[in-house]
Structure formats: structure tokens, C-alpha cells
């Protein structure tokens, strides 16, 4: 694999200012068509009314093997031209036999997402022994995703102790990703580049699930069979992709309930899952994130598969869980060599596997009626096989404490403390994180109006610090300022009917095809 020149380094100093206003609404309804038939649904609208980012940064390039030795001064803005994320969820359910808990339900889910953005960046830098050059970079991106999902569920109590769930679903996804960007230099020459990618995906699935219990055991087992058929085309490159694959995802949970004065449980579980690449990960075009960085997708990229095992012991409120998670086909963005020294080119690819084994301990405490907390310790050892087939092992841990203070029935104050020492994640090193977050919640108007206030990073120490070592080259990012924010939220609940009662069925509830990027 080709990388950028090992002698080439890059430093960045970035400042930014964001302004935004957003309209977010959610409506729901519930109608009893008969004593046994119910029709309900929700409508969600997310519409940013105005978003603009003003950016200015300095990039320092240095190299002993090329003619590049310059400082780049850039200033520009990102302005949102259009953005929405609207969803519709409808359900029609009918009780066939109340005594047997026999029910059938039909679902229709629609997701409509669009993002259109205009980036304008002015740059000045010295090249070829000090000659001064100005450039104006203008990029317009129009990104659309539309998803239709049709589902049906059937449930019945087959005996006094066993229930069965079965169902099927099919999802249709259409994605369009269009780039138009122009680079204008001192001579007023325009270099117009277009980048189009169209992607379609159909996911069909069926599942079967059983839930049961006896005197000392509870159990659940089932599986989901899933077929994925996808097509993509980049017309300007005359490149296309076509994929069709079938997978089976089993899952089971066995819980033993001990007979003792103190509540004790031993739980063993397993499940297999899929994480699909984002639609843009397949895009073979060189798409710019700014004037000096672009990224190229990989049409042959495979989905990531996870095999998860857990063994938990619960006594009273204390929970101890040992786990092992085997992940295959992990995605990575790797810097590559470039014919244009100013542009850092990145390629999306995947490496073999990652195996993460660890322990999680959670111990909640109650000091007073008004003060309780939940404390968590997580430690893990990870083995990864990298792109060059070398294997690495590393150990990570983190601790957190969530403190809850109930002032009265309507007023609540929360405090969260999180600490993670310097740690490693595959190619990257994450520096130490110490975070203190606070939140307040109250309600008025008979609990219909909910008011929340949140502030993060009270200590001001939660700064992005990240380092990636790919061997021939490395990337380092260190934020000069923290990412503290203060937010106030208002939510009004129009409770005019019955609450929705859509059931959660573990083996069929995979929604990995529902993604917007």
C-alpha cells in the first residue's frame, strides 16, 4: 500500500465559529378502530433553519524530499443551503386471540434525509521558492437518502411458558451524492470538477424467536436470515458496484435465577450482528472535505460482522459482566501518497479482525432518598490484526460515576464524572480524558412542559488529542480549546390518547440498513 512521503508532515491551527437554529418536532396519534384493532403512528420533522460555520486556520507543511516548504493561511465558511431529516412510522395491529396473546401487526417506516452545503475557502501560500499564490475553493455538495421499510410481526403464546415471535421485513434505500467544486487561482482559471455517485440497496429479512421460562430458568433463542442486494454507479468514472450476500444472525440468552434471600442471577448470552458501511464509503470518487484534504471510498468494502458473548452475575444491585467481542472487516481511513503535495489523500479500507475481551462492573449506591449514584468500571484487552498482517495487543480501562439528586418530584439534578487514561485504539492513541458534566431537569404545567439545562466539560480538560501511526506516516491532532457547551431544552408533551405499545423483539430489531451517511 502507498502512503504519503514519510518526510512530509503537517501542522494545523484551526479556529471556528458556529451559528445555528433548528426546528425539531414530533407528533403522534393512536386510534382504536375496534376492540381488537389499533392504528397508531408518529411523524418527526428535523429542519435546521440556519447553520453557518466560519473557519480560519493555518497549515504548516514541511518536507525534505519535495519543493513544498510553505505556510498556508486559509479563511472561509460553510453555509447550509438545505437540510432536513423527516420520518414517518405507522403501525396497524390486530389481536387474533386474546387468550393466546395472538397478535399480528404491520409497519410502514419512511425516512427522508437531505443535506446541501456550500463551502467557500480562500487560501494564500508560497510555492516554488517563495512565489505567492492565491486560491479560492468553492464546494457545493447535495446529499440525499430516502428509505422505505415494510414489516410484519406475528406473536402467539404456544404454551403456558413459551411465546413465539415471527416476522419479515424489506427495506428499500436510495442514495444520491453529488459534488461540484471549483478551484480558482491568480490567473482566474477555473478548474471545475464534478463528482456524482448513485447507490441503491434492498435488504430483505425474516426472523423467528422463542421466549420461555420455568421454575429457575428464563431463556430466549432465535435467529434472523437476511439478504442484501446493492448496486452503485459513478457515471463520470464509468465505475459500478454490485453486491448480493446472505447472512444468518443467531441469538440466545439463558438466565438462571438462584433461590436465595438476596436476588441472584447468572446470565449467558450470545448474538451475531452486522454493521454496514456508510453509503459514501463505497463512493470511488475523490471527494474533497476541504481544499487540502480529500477522501476516496472503496467499492469492494465489506460489512463488519460482530460475534458477542457475555457472562453476567447479578447479586442485589451489583452486576459483574465478562464479555468477548470478535469483529471482522473493521473500517479504517488511511492516508496515501499524492501527486499534488498540498493535498492529503485518504483511502477507505478495512483490516482483518479485532478481538475485545474484558470485564464491566456496575455498583449502584443509595446514600439517602434524595441521593443515589451508579458507578462503573470497564477494563479490556484488545488484539487486532492490522493492514500489514501484524498483530498488536493493548489494555484499556475507564471509570465513571453518575450522581443523581432528587430535589422534589419535579426537580432533579445530575452530575456525571468520567475518566479514561491515555489509551490505544488500533492505529490511534487517545490521550487522557477527564470529564465533569452537569444537568438539571424540571417540569411545569402538570408535567407537560419539560425544561432541561446541560453543561459539559465543566473542568475544561476534555480536549481532542489524537495520534495515528501508520508506519511510514503519522497524523496528530491536538485541540487548543475544549468543546464546552451549555444547552437549554424545552419539550411539550401533547398526551391526548393512549401510549404506543410497539413491542421490542430482540432478534428482529436490527436496523443497520437505516443509516443516513
Coordinates of C-alpha atoms in Angstrom, one line a residue, residues 56-429:
X56 CA -9.9 30.2 9.7
X57 CA -6.7 28.1 10.0
X58 CA -3.0 28.0 9.3
X59 CA -1.4 24.8 7.9
X60 CA 2.4 24.3 8.1
X61 CA 3.9 21.9 5.5
X62 CA 7.5 20.9 5.6
X63 CA 9.4 18.3 3.6
X64 CA 13.0 17.4 2.8
X65 CA 12.2 15.4 -0.3
X66 CA 9.8 17.8 -2.2
X67 CA 9.7 21.5 -3.1
X68 CA 7.0 22.2 -0.6
X69 CA 8.1 24.4 2.3
X70 CA 5.3 26.9 3.0
X71 CA 2.7 28.2 5.4
X72 CA -0.9 28.1 4.2
X73 CA -3.2 30.8 5.5
X74 CA -6.9 29.9 4.9
X75 CA -10.2 31.5 5.9
X76 CA -13.7 30.6 4.8
X77 CA -17.2 29.5 5.8
X78 CA -19.6 26.6 5.5
X79 CA -23.2 27.6 4.8
X80 CA -26.1 25.2 4.9
X81 CA -28.3 25.6 1.8
X82 CA -30.8 22.9 2.7
X83 CA -31.2 20.2 5.3
X84 CA -34.0 18.0 6.7
X85 CA -34.4 14.6 8.3
X86 CA -38.1 13.6 8.3
X87 CA -39.5 10.3 9.4
X88 CA -42.9 8.6 9.3
X89 CA -43.7 5.5 11.4
X90 CA -47.1 3.8 11.0
X91 CA -48.4 0.6 12.7
X92 CA -51.7 -1.4 12.3
X93 CA -52.1 -4.2 14.8
X94 CA -54.9 -6.8 15.3
X95 CA -55.5 -9.2 18.2
X96 CA -56.4 -12.6 16.8
X97 CA -56.9 -14.4 20.1
X98 CA -56.6 -12.6 23.4
X99 CA -56.3 -15.8 25.4
X100 CA -53.3 -17.0 23.5
X101 CA -51.8 -13.5 23.2
X102 CA -52.0 -14.0 19.4
X103 CA -51.4 -10.8 17.5
X104 CA -50.4 -9.6 14.1
X105 CA -49.0 -6.2 13.2
X106 CA -48.0 -4.4 10.0
X107 CA -45.5 -1.5 9.9
X108 CA -44.5 1.2 7.4
X109 CA -41.4 3.3 8.1
X110 CA -40.3 6.2 5.8
X111 CA -37.1 8.2 6.3
X112 CA -36.3 11.2 4.1
X113 CA -32.9 12.9 4.6
X114 CA -31.2 15.7 2.6
X115 CA -28.1 17.7 3.2
X116 CA -27.0 20.5 0.8
X117 CA -23.9 22.6 1.8
X118 CA -21.8 25.3 0.3
X119 CA -18.1 25.6 1.4
X120 CA -16.1 28.7 0.5
X121 CA -12.4 28.8 1.4
X122 CA -9.8 31.5 0.4
X123 CA -6.1 30.4 0.7
X124 CA -2.7 32.0 0.3
X125 CA 0.6 30.2 0.3
X126 CA 4.2 30.3 -1.1
X127 CA 5.4 27.7 -3.6
X128 CA 8.4 27.3 -5.9
X129 CA 11.0 29.2 -3.9
X130 CA 8.7 31.8 -2.5
X131 CA 6.3 32.7 -5.3
X132 CA 3.0 33.8 -3.8
X133 CA -0.2 32.2 -4.8
X134 CA -3.9 32.8 -4.1
X135 CA -6.7 30.3 -4.5
X136 CA -10.5 30.3 -4.0
X137 CA -12.1 27.0 -3.3
X138 CA -15.9 26.6 -3.7
X139 CA -17.6 23.3 -3.0
X140 CA -21.3 22.6 -3.2
X141 CA -22.5 19.1 -2.0
X142 CA -26.0 17.8 -2.4
X143 CA -26.6 14.6 -0.5
X144 CA -29.9 12.7 -0.4
X145 CA -31.1 9.4 1.3
X146 CA -34.7 8.0 1.1
X147 CA -35.6 4.8 2.9
X148 CA -38.9 2.8 2.8
X149 CA -39.3 -0.2 5.2
X150 CA -42.3 -2.6 5.3
X151 CA -42.5 -5.0 8.2
X152 CA -44.9 -7.6 9.6
X153 CA -44.8 -9.3 13.0
X154 CA -46.8 -12.3 14.4
X155 CA -46.8 -13.4 18.0
X156 CA -48.6 -16.2 19.9
X157 CA -48.3 -17.9 23.2
X158 CA -47.7 -21.6 22.2
X159 CA -47.9 -22.9 25.8
X160 CA -48.2 -21.6 29.4
X161 CA -44.4 -20.9 29.5
X162 CA -43.4 -20.3 25.9
X163 CA -44.1 -17.4 23.5
X164 CA -43.2 -17.3 19.8
X165 CA -42.5 -14.3 17.6
X166 CA -42.0 -14.4 13.8
X167 CA -41.9 -11.8 11.1
X168 CA -40.4 -10.4 7.9
X169 CA -39.4 -7.0 6.6
X170 CA -38.0 -5.5 3.4
X171 CA -36.2 -2.1 3.2
X172 CA -35.6 -0.1 0.0
X173 CA -32.8 2.5 0.1
X174 CA -31.8 5.1 -2.5
X175 CA -28.8 7.4 -2.0
X176 CA -27.5 10.3 -4.3
X177 CA -24.3 12.1 -3.5
X178 CA -23.3 15.0 -5.8
X179 CA -20.2 17.2 -5.5
X180 CA -19.5 20.3 -7.6
X181 CA -16.3 22.1 -6.6
X182 CA -14.2 24.9 -8.3
X183 CA -10.6 26.0 -7.6
X184 CA -9.8 29.5 -8.9
X185 CA -6.1 30.7 -8.9
X186 CA -4.3 34.0 -9.5
X187 CA -4.8 33.7 -13.3
X188 CA -8.6 33.5 -12.8
X189 CA -8.5 30.0 -14.3
X190 CA -11.4 27.8 -13.1
X191 CA -10.8 24.1 -12.5
X192 CA -14.4 22.8 -12.3
X193 CA -14.7 19.2 -11.0
X194 CA -17.9 17.1 -10.6
X195 CA -18.4 14.0 -8.6
X196 CA -21.6 12.0 -8.7
X197 CA -22.4 8.7 -7.0
X198 CA -25.8 6.9 -7.0
X199 CA -26.5 3.9 -4.7
X200 CA -29.4 1.6 -4.2
X201 CA -29.8 -1.1 -1.6
X202 CA -32.5 -3.7 -0.8
X203 CA -32.5 -5.6 2.5
X204 CA -34.9 -8.5 3.0
X205 CA -35.1 -10.3 6.3
X206 CA -37.2 -12.9 8.2
X207 CA -36.9 -13.9 11.9
X208 CA -38.1 -16.5 14.4
X209 CA -37.8 -16.1 18.1
X210 CA -38.9 -18.1 21.2
X211 CA -39.1 -16.8 24.8
X212 CA -39.8 -19.1 27.8
X213 CA -39.3 -19.8 31.4
X214 CA -39.6 -22.5 34.1
X215 CA -39.0 -22.5 37.9
X216 CA -35.4 -21.4 37.8
X217 CA -34.6 -20.6 34.2
X218 CA -35.6 -17.9 31.7
X219 CA -34.5 -18.3 28.1
X220 CA -34.7 -16.7 24.7
X221 CA -33.4 -18.0 21.4
X222 CA -33.9 -17.3 17.8
X223 CA -32.4 -16.1 14.6
X224 CA -32.7 -13.7 11.6
X225 CA -32.0 -14.6 8.0
X226 CA -31.1 -11.5 5.9
X227 CA -30.3 -10.9 2.2
X228 CA -28.7 -7.7 1.0
X229 CA -28.7 -6.7 -2.7
X230 CA -27.0 -3.4 -3.6
X231 CA -25.9 -1.5 -6.7
X232 CA -23.9 1.7 -7.2
X233 CA -22.6 3.7 -10.1
X234 CA -20.2 6.6 -10.5
X235 CA -21.1 7.8 -14.0
X236 CA -18.2 10.2 -14.5
X237 CA -15.7 7.5 -13.7
X238 CA -17.7 4.8 -15.5
X239 CA -17.4 2.6 -12.4
X240 CA -20.1 0.5 -10.8
X241 CA -20.5 -2.0 -8.0
X242 CA -22.9 -4.9 -7.4
X243 CA -23.3 -6.9 -4.2
X244 CA -25.5 -9.7 -3.1
X245 CA -25.0 -11.6 0.1
X246 CA -27.0 -13.8 2.5
X247 CA -26.3 -14.0 6.3
X248 CA -27.7 -15.7 9.3
X249 CA -27.7 -14.0 12.7
X250 CA -28.5 -16.3 15.7
X251 CA -29.1 -15.0 19.2
X252 CA -29.7 -16.7 22.6
X253 CA -29.9 -15.8 26.3
X254 CA -30.1 -18.2 29.2
X255 CA -30.7 -16.8 32.7
X256 CA -30.6 -18.9 35.9
X257 CA -32.4 -17.4 38.9
X258 CA -31.0 -18.6 42.3
X259 CA -33.3 -19.4 45.2
X260 CA -31.9 -17.2 48.0
X261 CA -33.0 -14.3 50.2
X262 CA -30.9 -12.0 48.1
X263 CA -31.8 -11.7 44.4
X264 CA -29.1 -13.5 42.3
X265 CA -28.9 -14.2 38.6
X266 CA -26.4 -15.8 36.3
X267 CA -26.9 -14.9 32.6
X268 CA -25.2 -16.3 29.5
X269 CA -25.9 -14.6 26.1
X270 CA -24.6 -14.6 22.5
X271 CA -25.6 -12.7 19.4
X272 CA -24.2 -12.1 15.9
X273 CA -24.6 -8.6 14.4
X274 CA -23.8 -6.7 11.2
X275 CA -22.6 -3.1 10.8
X276 CA -22.9 -1.9 7.2
X277 CA -20.5 0.7 5.7
X278 CA -22.0 4.1 5.1
X279 CA -23.2 4.8 1.6
X280 CA -20.4 7.2 1.0
X281 CA -17.8 4.6 2.0
X282 CA -18.5 2.9 -1.4
X283 CA -18.0 6.1 -3.4
X284 CA -14.9 5.7 -5.7
X285 CA -14.7 9.4 -6.5
X286 CA -12.1 11.7 -4.8
X287 CA -14.4 13.9 -2.7
X288 CA -12.9 16.9 -1.0
X289 CA -13.5 17.7 2.6
X290 CA -11.7 21.0 2.1
X291 CA -9.1 22.4 -0.3
X292 CA -6.2 20.4 1.1
X293 CA -7.9 17.1 2.0
X294 CA -9.9 14.6 0.0
X295 CA -11.2 11.1 0.6
X296 CA -11.9 8.1 -1.7
X297 CA -14.3 5.3 -0.9
X298 CA -13.8 1.6 -1.6
X299 CA -16.5 -0.1 -3.8
X300 CA -15.4 -3.6 -2.6
X301 CA -15.7 -2.7 1.1
X302 CA -17.3 -5.5 3.1
X303 CA -19.7 -5.1 6.0
X304 CA -18.4 -5.5 9.6
X305 CA -19.6 -8.6 11.5
X306 CA -19.6 -9.0 15.3
X307 CA -19.9 -12.1 17.4
X308 CA -20.6 -11.1 21.0
X309 CA -20.5 -13.3 24.1
X310 CA -21.5 -12.2 27.6
X311 CA -21.5 -13.9 31.1
X312 CA -23.1 -11.8 33.8
X313 CA -23.5 -12.4 37.6
X314 CA -26.0 -10.1 39.4
X315 CA -26.5 -10.1 43.1
X316 CA -28.8 -7.5 44.6
X317 CA -27.8 -4.3 42.7
X318 CA -24.3 -5.3 41.9
X319 CA -23.6 -6.5 38.3
X320 CA -20.4 -8.1 37.0
X321 CA -20.1 -8.9 33.3
X322 CA -17.3 -10.7 31.4
X323 CA -17.5 -10.3 27.6
X324 CA -15.8 -11.2 24.4
X325 CA -16.5 -9.4 21.1
X326 CA -14.9 -10.6 17.8
X327 CA -15.2 -8.1 15.0
X328 CA -14.3 -8.8 11.4
X329 CA -13.7 -6.3 8.5
X330 CA -13.1 -3.2 10.5
X331 CA -13.1 0.1 8.5
X332 CA -10.1 2.4 8.6
X333 CA -9.3 5.7 6.7
X334 CA -5.6 5.5 5.6
X335 CA -3.5 8.4 4.3
X336 CA -2.0 7.7 0.9
X337 CA 0.6 9.2 -1.4
X338 CA -0.3 12.2 -3.6
X339 CA 0.9 13.6 -6.9
X340 CA -0.2 17.0 -5.5
X341 CA 1.9 17.6 -2.5
X342 CA -0.5 20.1 -0.9
X343 CA -3.4 17.7 -0.9
X344 CA -3.6 14.9 1.7
X345 CA -5.4 12.0 0.1
X346 CA -7.2 9.4 2.2
X347 CA -8.5 5.9 1.2
X348 CA -11.2 4.0 3.0
X349 CA -10.2 0.4 3.5
X350 CA -10.7 -2.4 6.1
X351 CA -8.4 -4.7 8.1
X352 CA -8.8 -8.3 9.2
X353 CA -10.2 -8.6 12.8
X354 CA -10.3 -7.2 16.3
X355 CA -11.0 -9.3 19.4
X356 CA -12.0 -7.3 22.5
X357 CA -12.2 -9.2 25.8
X358 CA -12.9 -7.5 29.1
X359 CA -15.0 -7.0 32.3
X360 CA -17.6 -4.5 33.3
X361 CA -18.5 -3.9 36.9
X362 CA -21.5 -1.7 37.9
X363 CA -22.4 -1.0 41.5
X364 CA -25.2 1.5 42.3
X365 CA -25.5 3.0 45.7
X366 CA -28.2 4.9 47.6
X367 CA -27.0 7.3 50.3
X368 CA -30.3 9.0 51.0
X369 CA -33.8 9.1 49.5
X370 CA -32.7 12.1 47.5
X371 CA -29.2 11.0 46.6
X372 CA -28.2 7.9 44.6
X373 CA -25.4 7.0 42.2
X374 CA -24.3 4.4 39.7
X375 CA -20.5 3.6 39.4
X376 CA -19.0 1.7 36.5
X377 CA -15.5 0.2 35.9
X378 CA -14.7 -1.2 32.5
X379 CA -11.4 -2.9 31.6
X380 CA -10.5 -4.7 28.4
X381 CA -7.6 -6.3 26.4
X382 CA -7.8 -6.0 22.7
X383 CA -6.0 -8.0 19.9
X384 CA -6.0 -6.5 16.4
X385 CA -4.6 -7.8 13.1
X386 CA -3.6 -4.7 11.1
X387 CA -3.4 -4.0 7.3
X388 CA 0.1 -5.4 7.0
X389 CA -1.0 -8.6 8.9
X390 CA 0.9 -7.7 12.1
X391 CA -0.9 -8.3 15.4
X392 CA -0.9 -5.9 18.3
X393 CA -2.3 -6.2 21.9
X394 CA -3.3 -3.3 24.2
X395 CA -5.1 -2.8 27.5
X396 CA -7.6 0.0 28.2
X397 CA -9.8 1.0 31.1
X398 CA -12.2 3.7 32.2
X399 CA -14.2 4.6 35.3
X400 CA -17.4 6.7 35.6
X401 CA -19.9 7.8 38.2
X402 CA -23.4 9.1 37.7
X403 CA -24.7 11.1 40.7
X404 CA -28.5 11.8 40.9
X405 CA -30.0 14.3 43.3
X406 CA -33.9 14.5 43.5
X407 CA -34.8 17.9 44.9
X408 CA -38.5 17.0 44.8
X409 CA -40.9 15.1 42.5
X410 CA -40.4 17.6 39.6
X411 CA -36.8 18.8 40.1
X412 CA -33.7 16.7 39.5
X413 CA -30.0 17.5 39.3
X414 CA -27.5 15.1 37.7
X415 CA -23.7 15.0 37.8
X416 CA -21.5 12.7 35.7
X417 CA -17.8 12.1 36.2
X418 CA -15.7 10.2 33.6
X419 CA -12.0 9.3 33.5
X420 CA -10.0 7.5 30.9
X421 CA -6.2 7.4 30.9
X422 CA -4.1 7.5 27.8
X423 CA -5.3 4.6 25.7
X424 CA -4.8 2.9 22.3
X425 CA -7.3 2.1 19.6
X426 CA -5.8 0.1 16.8
X427 CA -3.6 2.7 14.8
X428 CA -4.5 5.5 17.1
X429 CA -3.5 6.8 20.6

